[in-house]
């Protein structure tokens, strides 16, 4: 067996030309044919935002099977933060996959798992002693964070929030707020999951200025009066909600949630599956509000597209679980761990945390300028490279999902891949890879903003 050739390095990854270019209608004929075939092969339960088959991707571009070059404002739902097939990820994955693909960490150990754990312990907020465990998906990691909190506290109850999204497994689906399509018909749900209203400034009934305090009062009432703090294992919160609509709660609110948790010995779990790993202009969104969660859950952007998730928390919590209590066959797979080390290398080398802030500095003014005076745009919000537009019926705050859908469709027709989100489906979110060049970002924003000007 020969070793990997030494020439296999950065230069080996060919980036698609960083320009939007359409040869056909979107979707093109080759994509349409494949999509029609897929219908006969795959479950109807699998939805698709844009039925385009992608052959190659890199930087800010997706290349489809018709040869069209699309602007990627989705990053595979906040996954390819460092870009698809980022050179350092490709290099490390190639090296690893040629050496060992899998041993199962529960059977025999390998360095990559420990290295990723060390990185997560070092990079997550707080200077306290931390430990980590790795998994494969965000939902799996959220479940394990809950298991750890329950073992550590000997308490059953879990508090989640309105508009929350935590996954599609039984427990995380239960923790998720929105019924269709995530929960409808899939019950009965897991017990001991409670929901507090989320501080959603734009939609707070008495106005944004009352949002933090009133939402905190409601949370305290739920925890202390309805559940009993001594029965509450964990409060699980997304510092910026993802699927729920890119909702940015007031800093005072998140700080108040953290204080309430601390006062009652409740484990504060930050679900940073969507916000984590440099996306918001900080390594973790919790940092923006100065909160130090007891446990942080990561996934998505952690391994540049390979399935990997992490649970990182206070050492005493993470060590409350006896040996054998955590695991999974594929959890912390060596190839995924190698990819994660490539992600950390790329974030560091390209200073992608700053780049996320730069993207906000470029995109937000363009979005705000185009929103100014447009009655369909209720709010522009988000942080870093996690930005969103909420559409409303003119003259009201009533959600306008059909307007969002029309804007999305216009973007898709012109080769800009955007995603919808929000409980009411009226939010368009932007999650560009952080390596997207400025020109491409401006081009994509121009398509998006002209689409809503045409409403
Ligand atoms: N927590 C905050 O955003 C995944 C969902 C895609 P998994 N969000 C994308 C879909 O519709 O299935 C997510 C998240 C937050 C947890 C998860 C779950 O992560 O890796 O999809 O399990």
Short mmCIF file of C-alpha atoms and ligand atoms in Angstrom, two decimals:
data_model
loop_
_atom_site.label_atom_id
_atom_site.label_comp_id
_atom_site.label_asym_id
_atom_site.label_seq_id
_atom_site.Cartn_x
_atom_site.Cartn_y
_atom_site.Cartn_z
CA UNK A 1 0.00 0.00 0.00
CA UNK A 2 1.46 3.34 -1.01
CA UNK A 3 1.17 6.51 1.01
CA UNK A 4 -0.87 9.45 -0.24
CA UNK A 5 1.22 11.41 -2.77
CA UNK A 6 2.89 14.43 -1.23
CA UNK A 7 1.48 16.65 -3.97
CA UNK A 8 -1.99 16.28 -2.52
CA UNK A 9 -2.29 19.66 -0.87
CA UNK A 10 -4.17 22.94 -0.94
CA UNK A 11 -3.69 23.46 -4.66
CA UNK A 12 -5.49 20.21 -5.28
CA UNK A 13 -8.89 21.77 -4.59
CA UNK A 14 -10.26 23.65 -7.54
CA UNK A 15 -12.70 26.37 -6.57
CA UNK A 16 -15.54 27.05 -9.01
CA UNK A 17 -15.24 30.47 -10.59
CA UNK A 18 -16.78 32.88 -8.08
CA UNK A 19 -19.46 34.30 -10.33
CA UNK A 20 -23.20 33.71 -10.80
CA UNK A 21 -23.89 32.35 -14.27
CA UNK A 22 -27.10 30.82 -15.59
CA UNK A 23 -27.29 28.74 -18.79
CA UNK A 24 -30.84 27.45 -18.31
CA UNK A 25 -33.96 28.24 -16.36
CA UNK A 26 -33.62 27.27 -12.69
CA UNK A 27 -34.15 24.39 -12.17
CA UNK A 28 -32.64 23.37 -15.49
CA UNK A 29 -33.66 20.32 -17.54
CA UNK A 30 -31.06 17.97 -16.07
CA UNK A 31 -32.11 18.89 -12.52
CA UNK A 32 -35.80 18.55 -13.39
CA UNK A 33 -35.27 15.08 -14.83
CA UNK A 34 -33.35 13.95 -11.75
CA UNK A 35 -35.94 15.47 -9.45
CA UNK A 36 -38.74 13.64 -11.26
CA UNK A 37 -36.80 10.38 -10.89
CA UNK A 38 -36.12 11.05 -7.23
CA UNK A 39 -39.87 11.31 -6.63
CA UNK A 40 -40.22 7.66 -7.55
CA UNK A 41 -37.29 6.60 -5.36
CA UNK A 42 -37.47 8.65 -2.18
CA UNK A 43 -40.06 9.25 0.52
CA UNK A 44 -42.44 12.15 0.02
CA UNK A 45 -41.60 13.08 3.62
CA UNK A 46 -38.36 14.64 2.38
CA UNK A 47 -38.92 18.26 1.38
CA UNK A 48 -36.64 20.30 -0.87
CA UNK A 49 -36.30 24.08 -0.92
CA UNK A 50 -34.95 24.23 -4.47
CA UNK A 51 -35.05 21.12 -6.69
CA UNK A 52 -31.63 21.64 -8.19
CA UNK A 53 -29.03 18.87 -8.20
CA UNK A 54 -25.61 20.14 -7.19
CA UNK A 55 -22.46 18.65 -8.63
CA UNK A 56 -19.75 20.90 -7.22
CA UNK A 57 -19.48 23.69 -4.69
CA UNK A 58 -16.89 25.98 -3.23
CA UNK A 59 -16.48 29.53 -1.97
CA UNK A 60 -19.89 31.11 -2.44
CA UNK A 61 -20.92 29.10 -5.51
CA UNK A 62 -22.97 25.96 -6.12
CA UNK A 63 -22.60 24.40 -9.58
CA UNK A 64 -25.61 22.38 -10.70
CA UNK A 65 -25.88 19.49 -13.15
CA UNK A 66 -26.95 21.91 -15.90
CA UNK A 67 -23.73 23.87 -15.44
CA UNK A 68 -25.45 26.82 -13.75
CA UNK A 69 -23.48 28.65 -11.07
CA UNK A 70 -25.71 29.65 -8.18
CA UNK A 71 -24.95 31.97 -5.28
CA UNK A 72 -25.10 30.06 -2.02
CA UNK A 73 -26.92 32.02 0.69
CA UNK A 74 -27.69 28.81 2.59
CA UNK A 75 -24.41 26.98 3.31
CA UNK A 76 -26.44 23.77 3.50
CA UNK A 77 -28.32 25.32 6.44
CA UNK A 78 -25.33 26.91 8.18
CA UNK A 79 -22.98 23.98 7.66
CA UNK A 80 -20.37 24.97 5.08
CA UNK A 81 -19.33 28.03 7.03
CA UNK A 82 -15.74 27.64 5.78
CA UNK A 83 -17.06 26.91 2.29
CA UNK A 84 -17.83 23.55 0.73
CA UNK A 85 -14.73 21.43 0.19
CA UNK A 86 -12.53 23.94 1.99
CA UNK A 87 -8.92 23.06 1.14
CA UNK A 88 -7.83 22.34 4.72
CA UNK A 89 -10.88 20.14 5.23
CA UNK A 90 -10.25 18.25 2.00
CA UNK A 91 -6.59 17.73 2.81
CA UNK A 92 -7.19 16.47 6.34
CA UNK A 93 -10.14 14.30 5.32
CA UNK A 94 -8.12 12.72 2.51
CA UNK A 95 -5.25 11.96 4.83
CA UNK A 96 -7.56 10.52 7.45
CA UNK A 97 -9.78 8.48 5.16
CA UNK A 98 -6.73 6.79 3.69
CA UNK A 99 -5.47 5.83 7.16
CA UNK A 100 -8.52 4.76 9.13
CA UNK A 101 -12.18 5.40 8.50
CA UNK A 102 -13.65 4.11 11.73
CA UNK A 103 -12.83 2.25 14.90
CA UNK A 104 -15.73 3.41 17.08
CA UNK A 105 -14.34 5.51 19.92
CA UNK A 106 -16.07 3.19 22.38
CA UNK A 107 -13.91 0.31 21.10
CA UNK A 108 -10.48 1.84 20.46
CA UNK A 109 -9.37 5.45 20.64
CA UNK A 110 -7.78 7.84 18.17
CA UNK A 111 -6.25 11.31 18.40
CA UNK A 112 -8.74 13.27 16.27
CA UNK A 113 -11.57 12.83 18.76
CA UNK A 114 -9.44 14.12 21.63
CA UNK A 115 -8.12 17.00 19.52
CA UNK A 116 -11.62 18.19 18.64
CA UNK A 117 -12.64 17.89 22.29
CA UNK A 118 -9.65 19.99 23.32
CA UNK A 119 -10.51 22.64 20.74
CA UNK A 120 -14.14 22.83 21.87
CA UNK A 121 -13.10 23.03 25.52
CA UNK A 122 -10.74 25.88 24.72
CA UNK A 123 -12.99 27.86 22.35
CA UNK A 124 -16.35 27.74 24.15
CA UNK A 125 -17.08 30.64 26.52
CA UNK A 126 -15.89 30.53 30.13
CA UNK A 127 -12.57 29.81 31.80
CA UNK A 128 -13.90 27.01 34.01
CA UNK A 129 -12.75 23.40 33.58
CA UNK A 130 -14.62 21.89 30.62
CA UNK A 131 -15.03 18.50 29.02
CA UNK A 132 -16.62 17.37 25.77
CA UNK A 133 -18.30 14.42 24.12
CA UNK A 134 -18.86 14.06 20.39
CA UNK A 135 -21.87 12.87 18.41
CA UNK A 136 -23.00 12.94 14.79
CA UNK A 137 -26.00 15.27 14.51
CA UNK A 138 -27.33 18.34 16.22
CA UNK A 139 -30.41 16.55 17.51
CA UNK A 140 -28.33 13.74 18.94
CA UNK A 141 -26.08 16.23 20.71
CA UNK A 142 -29.05 18.17 22.14
CA UNK A 143 -30.49 14.89 23.45
CA UNK A 144 -27.21 14.02 25.08
CA UNK A 145 -26.91 17.46 26.67
CA UNK A 146 -30.34 16.86 28.21
CA UNK A 147 -29.32 13.39 29.39
CA UNK A 148 -26.21 14.83 31.03
CA UNK A 149 -28.20 17.60 32.74
CA UNK A 150 -30.72 15.08 34.05
CA UNK A 151 -28.07 12.74 35.43
CA UNK A 152 -26.16 15.61 37.00
CA UNK A 153 -29.18 17.23 38.66
CA UNK A 154 -31.41 14.18 39.29
CA UNK A 155 -34.26 16.34 37.98
CA UNK A 156 -36.62 15.52 35.09
CA UNK A 157 -37.99 18.76 33.62
CA UNK A 158 -36.63 20.54 30.55
CA UNK A 159 -37.59 24.10 29.67
CA UNK A 160 -37.60 25.22 26.06
CA UNK A 161 -39.03 28.28 24.30
CA UNK A 162 -41.57 29.47 21.80
CA UNK A 163 -40.23 29.29 18.21
CA UNK A 164 -37.47 26.90 19.31
CA UNK A 165 -35.97 24.31 17.00
CA UNK A 166 -33.85 21.49 18.38
CA UNK A 167 -34.22 18.58 15.96
CA UNK A 168 -36.38 15.79 14.64
CA UNK A 169 -35.82 12.94 17.12
CA UNK A 170 -38.59 12.24 19.61
CA UNK A 171 -37.14 14.37 22.41
CA UNK A 172 -35.84 17.21 20.23
CA UNK A 173 -39.04 17.22 18.15
CA UNK A 174 -40.93 17.59 21.42
CA UNK A 175 -38.63 20.46 22.37
CA UNK A 176 -39.23 22.10 18.98
CA UNK A 177 -42.08 24.61 18.98
CA UNK A 178 -43.56 24.52 15.49
CA UNK A 179 -46.12 21.86 14.71
CA UNK A 180 -46.13 21.45 10.92
CA UNK A 181 -44.03 20.08 9.39
CA UNK A 182 -41.89 18.96 12.33
CA UNK A 183 -44.37 17.38 14.75
CA UNK A 184 -47.69 17.00 12.99
CA UNK A 185 -48.94 13.47 13.48
CA UNK A 186 -45.66 12.25 14.97
CA UNK A 187 -46.78 12.21 18.60
CA UNK A 188 -47.17 11.18 21.34
CA UNK A 189 -44.32 13.37 22.47
CA UNK A 190 -41.73 13.00 25.22
CA UNK A 191 -42.80 13.94 28.75
CA UNK A 192 -41.39 16.66 31.00
CA UNK A 193 -40.78 19.24 28.29
CA UNK A 194 -42.15 22.71 29.12
CA UNK A 195 -42.23 25.84 26.99
CA UNK A 196 -41.76 29.48 27.99
CA UNK A 197 -42.51 32.37 25.63
CA UNK A 198 -39.37 33.60 23.87
CA UNK A 199 -38.42 37.25 24.05
CA UNK A 200 -39.18 38.10 20.41
CA UNK A 201 -38.86 41.89 20.32
CA UNK A 202 -40.60 42.45 16.98
CA UNK A 203 -43.68 40.47 18.01
CA UNK A 204 -43.83 41.13 21.74
CA UNK A 205 -47.47 42.13 22.39
CA UNK A 206 -46.70 45.09 24.67
CA UNK A 207 -43.77 46.32 22.55
CA UNK A 208 -40.06 45.53 22.34
CA UNK A 209 -39.18 47.69 25.34
CA UNK A 210 -41.17 45.41 27.66
CA UNK A 211 -40.06 42.21 26.01
CA UNK A 212 -37.05 41.22 28.15
CA UNK A 213 -38.64 41.79 31.54
CA UNK A 214 -42.04 40.33 30.72
CA UNK A 215 -40.55 37.26 29.06
CA UNK A 216 -38.28 36.76 32.07
CA UNK A 217 -41.25 37.02 34.41
CA UNK A 218 -43.07 34.40 32.38
CA UNK A 219 -40.04 32.10 32.49
CA UNK A 220 -39.69 32.52 36.24
CA UNK A 221 -43.37 31.80 36.72
CA UNK A 222 -43.10 28.64 34.61
CA UNK A 223 -39.96 27.39 36.39
CA UNK A 224 -40.75 28.36 39.97
CA UNK A 225 -44.55 28.15 40.14
CA UNK A 226 -45.60 25.65 37.50
CA UNK A 227 -42.75 23.12 37.31
CA UNK A 228 -40.85 23.78 40.53
CA UNK A 229 -37.22 24.81 40.18
CA UNK A 230 -36.11 21.72 42.12
CA UNK A 231 -37.71 19.60 39.37
CA UNK A 232 -36.03 21.51 36.53
CA UNK A 233 -32.90 19.94 35.09
CA UNK A 234 -32.18 22.32 32.23
CA UNK A 235 -33.17 25.40 30.32
CA UNK A 236 -32.28 24.91 26.65
CA UNK A 237 -32.05 28.04 24.51
CA UNK A 238 -30.73 29.08 21.12
CA UNK A 239 -28.93 32.42 21.71
CA UNK A 240 -30.26 33.46 18.30
CA UNK A 241 -33.09 31.29 17.10
CA UNK A 242 -32.47 29.62 13.76
CA UNK A 243 -35.43 27.83 12.25
CA UNK A 244 -37.77 29.91 14.43
CA UNK A 245 -36.95 33.04 12.44
CA UNK A 246 -33.47 34.33 13.32
CA UNK A 247 -34.91 35.91 16.41
CA UNK A 248 -32.36 37.88 18.42
CA UNK A 249 -33.55 38.19 22.00
CA UNK A 250 -32.44 41.25 24.00
CA UNK A 251 -29.09 40.78 25.78
CA UNK A 252 -30.77 41.53 29.11
CA UNK A 253 -33.11 38.63 28.51
CA UNK A 254 -30.41 36.05 27.87
CA UNK A 255 -28.51 37.35 30.87
CA UNK A 256 -31.67 37.07 32.97
CA UNK A 257 -32.21 33.50 31.79
CA UNK A 258 -28.64 32.67 32.79
CA UNK A 259 -29.11 34.27 36.21
CA UNK A 260 -32.36 32.42 36.85
CA UNK A 261 -30.73 29.12 35.91
CA UNK A 262 -27.74 29.79 38.19
CA UNK A 263 -29.92 30.82 41.15
CA UNK A 264 -31.85 27.57 41.00
CA UNK A 265 -29.07 25.12 40.10
CA UNK A 266 -30.61 24.58 36.66
CA UNK A 267 -28.23 23.63 33.86
CA UNK A 268 -28.19 26.31 31.14
CA UNK A 269 -27.77 24.61 27.79
CA UNK A 270 -27.04 26.85 24.79
CA UNK A 271 -28.04 25.18 21.54
CA UNK A 272 -25.44 26.75 19.27
CA UNK A 273 -25.97 24.20 16.53
CA UNK A 274 -26.89 26.95 14.06
CA UNK A 275 -25.19 29.98 15.67
CA UNK A 276 -21.88 28.37 16.61
CA UNK A 277 -18.48 28.12 14.94
CA UNK A 278 -17.87 31.71 13.81
CA UNK A 279 -21.24 32.19 12.10
CA UNK A 280 -22.40 35.27 14.03
CA UNK A 281 -19.15 37.19 14.23
CA UNK A 282 -18.05 35.48 17.43
CA UNK A 283 -16.97 31.89 17.76
CA UNK A 284 -20.21 31.38 19.73
CA UNK A 285 -23.27 33.64 19.80
CA UNK A 286 -23.42 33.39 23.62
CA UNK A 287 -20.37 35.65 23.67
CA UNK A 288 -22.33 38.62 22.24
CA UNK A 289 -24.50 38.72 25.34
CA UNK A 290 -21.76 37.82 27.80
CA UNK A 291 -23.43 34.61 28.91
CA UNK A 292 -21.46 31.53 29.91
CA UNK A 293 -23.69 28.50 29.40
CA UNK A 294 -23.07 25.41 31.51
CA UNK A 295 -23.28 23.28 28.36
CA UNK A 296 -22.87 24.31 24.72
CA UNK A 297 -24.12 22.13 21.88
CA UNK A 298 -22.43 22.37 18.48
CA UNK A 299 -22.94 20.63 15.13
CA UNK A 300 -23.59 21.96 11.60
CA UNK A 301 -20.54 24.19 10.88
CA UNK A 302 -18.28 22.15 13.15
CA UNK A 303 -16.98 19.78 10.49
CA UNK A 304 -17.50 21.65 7.22
CA UNK A 305 -20.22 19.31 5.98
CA UNK A 306 -19.22 16.03 7.57
CA UNK A 307 -21.54 14.82 10.32
CA UNK A 308 -20.13 15.80 13.68
CA UNK A 309 -21.65 17.34 16.81
CA UNK A 310 -20.32 18.26 20.21
CA UNK A 311 -21.51 18.65 23.77
CA UNK A 312 -19.11 20.77 25.79
CA UNK A 313 -19.75 21.66 29.40
CA UNK A 314 -18.59 22.17 32.93
CA UNK A 315 -16.31 19.27 33.82
CA UNK A 316 -18.37 18.32 36.87
CA UNK A 317 -21.53 18.04 34.76
CA UNK A 318 -19.87 16.12 31.96
CA UNK A 319 -18.31 13.77 34.51
CA UNK A 320 -21.61 13.09 36.26
CA UNK A 321 -22.27 10.36 33.69
CA UNK A 322 -20.76 6.96 34.50
CA UNK A 323 -18.51 5.33 31.87
CA UNK A 324 -20.62 3.84 29.10
CA UNK A 325 -23.50 6.27 29.57
CA UNK A 326 -22.63 8.29 26.46
CA UNK A 327 -21.65 7.15 23.01
CA UNK A 328 -22.87 5.96 19.63
CA UNK A 329 -21.37 3.85 16.86
CA UNK A 330 -20.49 6.73 14.57
CA UNK A 331 -20.19 9.43 17.26
CA UNK A 332 -16.97 11.38 16.74
CA UNK A 333 -16.04 9.52 13.55
CA UNK A 334 -12.33 10.00 12.73
CA UNK A 335 -12.94 11.42 9.25
CA UNK A 336 -15.45 13.92 10.64
CA UNK A 337 -12.98 14.85 13.39
CA UNK A 338 -10.26 15.42 10.79
CA UNK A 339 -12.70 17.67 8.92
CA UNK A 340 -13.39 19.62 12.11
CA UNK A 341 -9.67 20.21 12.63
CA UNK A 342 -9.61 21.54 9.05
CA UNK A 343 -12.51 23.85 9.93
CA UNK A 344 -10.70 25.23 12.97
CA UNK A 345 -7.55 25.68 10.89
CA UNK A 346 -9.49 27.57 8.20
CA UNK A 347 -11.31 29.81 10.67
CA UNK A 348 -8.02 30.69 12.26
CA UNK A 349 -6.03 31.20 9.05
CA UNK A 350 -8.67 33.30 7.29
CA UNK A 351 -9.87 35.01 10.48
CA UNK A 352 -13.42 34.02 9.64
CA UNK A 353 -14.80 35.37 12.91
CA UNK A 354 -13.90 38.87 11.69
CA UNK A 355 -15.10 37.98 8.21
CA UNK A 356 -18.57 37.19 9.61
CA UNK A 357 -18.66 40.69 11.12
CA UNK A 358 -17.47 42.15 7.84
CA UNK A 359 -20.26 40.35 6.00
CA UNK A 360 -22.75 41.94 8.38
CA UNK A 361 -21.13 45.35 7.80
CA UNK A 362 -21.55 44.90 4.04
CA UNK A 363 -24.95 43.23 3.96
CA UNK A 364 -26.92 44.97 6.68
CA UNK A 365 -26.76 48.50 5.19
CA UNK A 366 -27.76 47.12 1.78
CA UNK A 367 -30.71 45.28 3.31
CA UNK A 368 -31.74 48.25 5.44
CA UNK A 369 -31.53 50.69 2.60
CA UNK A 370 -33.73 48.48 0.43
CA UNK A 371 -36.15 47.97 3.33
CA UNK A 372 -36.49 51.67 3.99
CA UNK A 373 -40.03 52.70 3.08
CA UNK A 374 -40.93 49.22 1.78
CA UNK A 375 -44.18 48.26 3.53
CA UNK A 376 -43.58 44.52 3.11
CA UNK A 377 -40.43 44.47 5.23
CA UNK A 378 -41.17 44.30 8.93
CA UNK A 379 -37.67 43.90 10.25
CA UNK A 380 -34.07 43.24 9.25
CA UNK A 381 -32.24 41.40 12.00
CA UNK A 382 -29.51 38.94 12.89
CA UNK A 383 -25.82 38.97 13.61
CA UNK A 384 -22.72 38.45 11.54
CA UNK A 385 -23.39 36.18 8.60
CA UNK A 386 -26.74 35.12 10.07
CA UNK A 387 -29.12 37.79 8.81
CA UNK A 388 -32.81 37.75 8.03
CA UNK A 389 -35.71 39.73 6.63
CA UNK A 390 -39.18 39.34 8.14
CA UNK A 391 -42.04 40.06 5.73
CA UNK A 392 -45.36 41.49 6.91
CA UNK A 393 -48.65 42.48 5.33
CA UNK A 394 -48.29 46.21 4.58
CA UNK A 395 -49.64 48.44 7.30
CA UNK A 396 -49.59 45.65 9.88
CA UNK A 397 -47.36 43.17 11.61
CA UNK A 398 -49.32 40.26 10.23
CA UNK A 399 -46.92 37.70 8.80
CA UNK A 400 -46.73 37.61 5.00
CA UNK A 401 -45.43 34.14 4.13
CA UNK A 402 -46.66 34.51 0.54
CA UNK A 403 -44.46 37.60 0.13
CA UNK A 404 -41.46 35.69 1.49
CA UNK A 405 -42.27 32.81 -0.84
CA UNK A 406 -42.53 35.17 -3.84
CA UNK A 407 -39.17 36.77 -3.00
CA UNK A 408 -37.60 33.34 -2.51
CA UNK A 409 -38.96 32.15 -5.86
CA UNK A 410 -37.59 35.26 -7.61
CA UNK A 411 -34.17 34.66 -6.00
CA UNK A 412 -34.20 31.03 -7.01
CA UNK A 413 -35.13 31.84 -10.59
CA UNK A 414 -32.14 34.13 -10.73
CA UNK A 415 -29.76 31.66 -9.20
CA UNK A 416 -29.57 32.87 -5.61
CA UNK A 417 -30.19 30.10 -3.10
CA UNK A 418 -32.05 31.51 -0.11
CA UNK A 419 -33.94 29.77 2.69
CA UNK A 420 -37.21 30.54 4.38
CA UNK A 421 -37.69 30.18 8.13
CA UNK A 422 -39.87 31.35 11.02
CA UNK A 423 -42.89 29.97 12.77
CA UNK A 424 -45.05 31.82 10.25
CA UNK A 425 -42.80 31.04 7.27
CA UNK A 426 -42.44 34.76 6.57
CA UNK A 427 -38.70 35.15 7.13
CA UNK A 428 -35.94 34.84 4.54
CA UNK A 429 -32.59 34.07 6.05
CA UNK A 430 -29.09 34.57 4.77
CA UNK A 431 -26.37 32.12 5.76
CA UNK A 432 -23.57 32.66 3.24
CA UNK A 433 -20.35 30.72 3.54
CA UNK A 434 -17.93 33.10 5.27
CA UNK A 435 -15.49 32.68 2.38
CA UNK A 436 -17.95 34.20 -0.10
CA UNK A 437 -16.18 37.07 -1.93
CA UNK A 438 -17.63 40.58 -1.59
CA UNK A 439 -18.67 40.78 -5.27
CA UNK A 440 -20.76 37.68 -4.99
CA UNK A 441 -22.34 38.85 -1.75
CA UNK A 442 -23.31 42.16 -3.38
CA UNK A 443 -24.66 40.40 -6.46
CA UNK A 444 -26.80 38.07 -4.33
CA UNK A 445 -28.05 40.95 -2.18
CA UNK A 446 -28.99 42.96 -5.27
CA UNK A 447 -31.08 40.04 -6.55
CA UNK A 448 -32.74 39.63 -3.17
CA UNK A 449 -33.51 43.29 -2.57
CA UNK A 450 -34.77 43.90 -6.11
CA UNK A 451 -37.06 40.90 -5.66
CA UNK A 452 -38.75 42.47 -2.66
CA UNK A 453 -38.86 45.89 -4.30
CA UNK A 454 -40.98 44.19 -6.96
CA UNK A 455 -43.62 42.95 -4.49
N1 LIG B 1 -30.59 22.83 16.95
C1 LIG B 1 -30.59 25.25 16.66
O1 LIG B 1 -30.84 24.67 13.89
C2 LIG B 1 -30.92 22.00 12.80
C3 LIG B 1 -32.85 21.66 10.45
C4 LIG B 1 -32.95 21.04 9.14
P1 LIG B 1 -29.54 18.23 13.12
N2 LIG B 1 -31.51 22.98 11.96
C5 LIG B 1 -31.72 22.60 10.58
C6 LIG B 1 -34.21 20.21 9.09
O2 LIG B 1 -35.25 20.77 8.73
O3 LIG B 1 -34.14 19.04 9.47
C7 LIG B 1 -30.80 22.30 14.26
C8 LIG B 1 -30.75 23.63 14.74
C9 LIG B 1 -30.65 23.85 16.12
C10 LIG B 1 -30.62 21.56 16.54
C11 LIG B 1 -30.72 21.25 15.19
C12 LIG B 1 -30.74 19.82 14.77
O4 LIG B 1 -29.57 19.50 14.10
O5 LIG B 1 -28.08 18.08 12.78
O6 LIG B 1 -30.40 18.55 11.95
O7 LIG B 1 -30.04 17.07 13.91
#
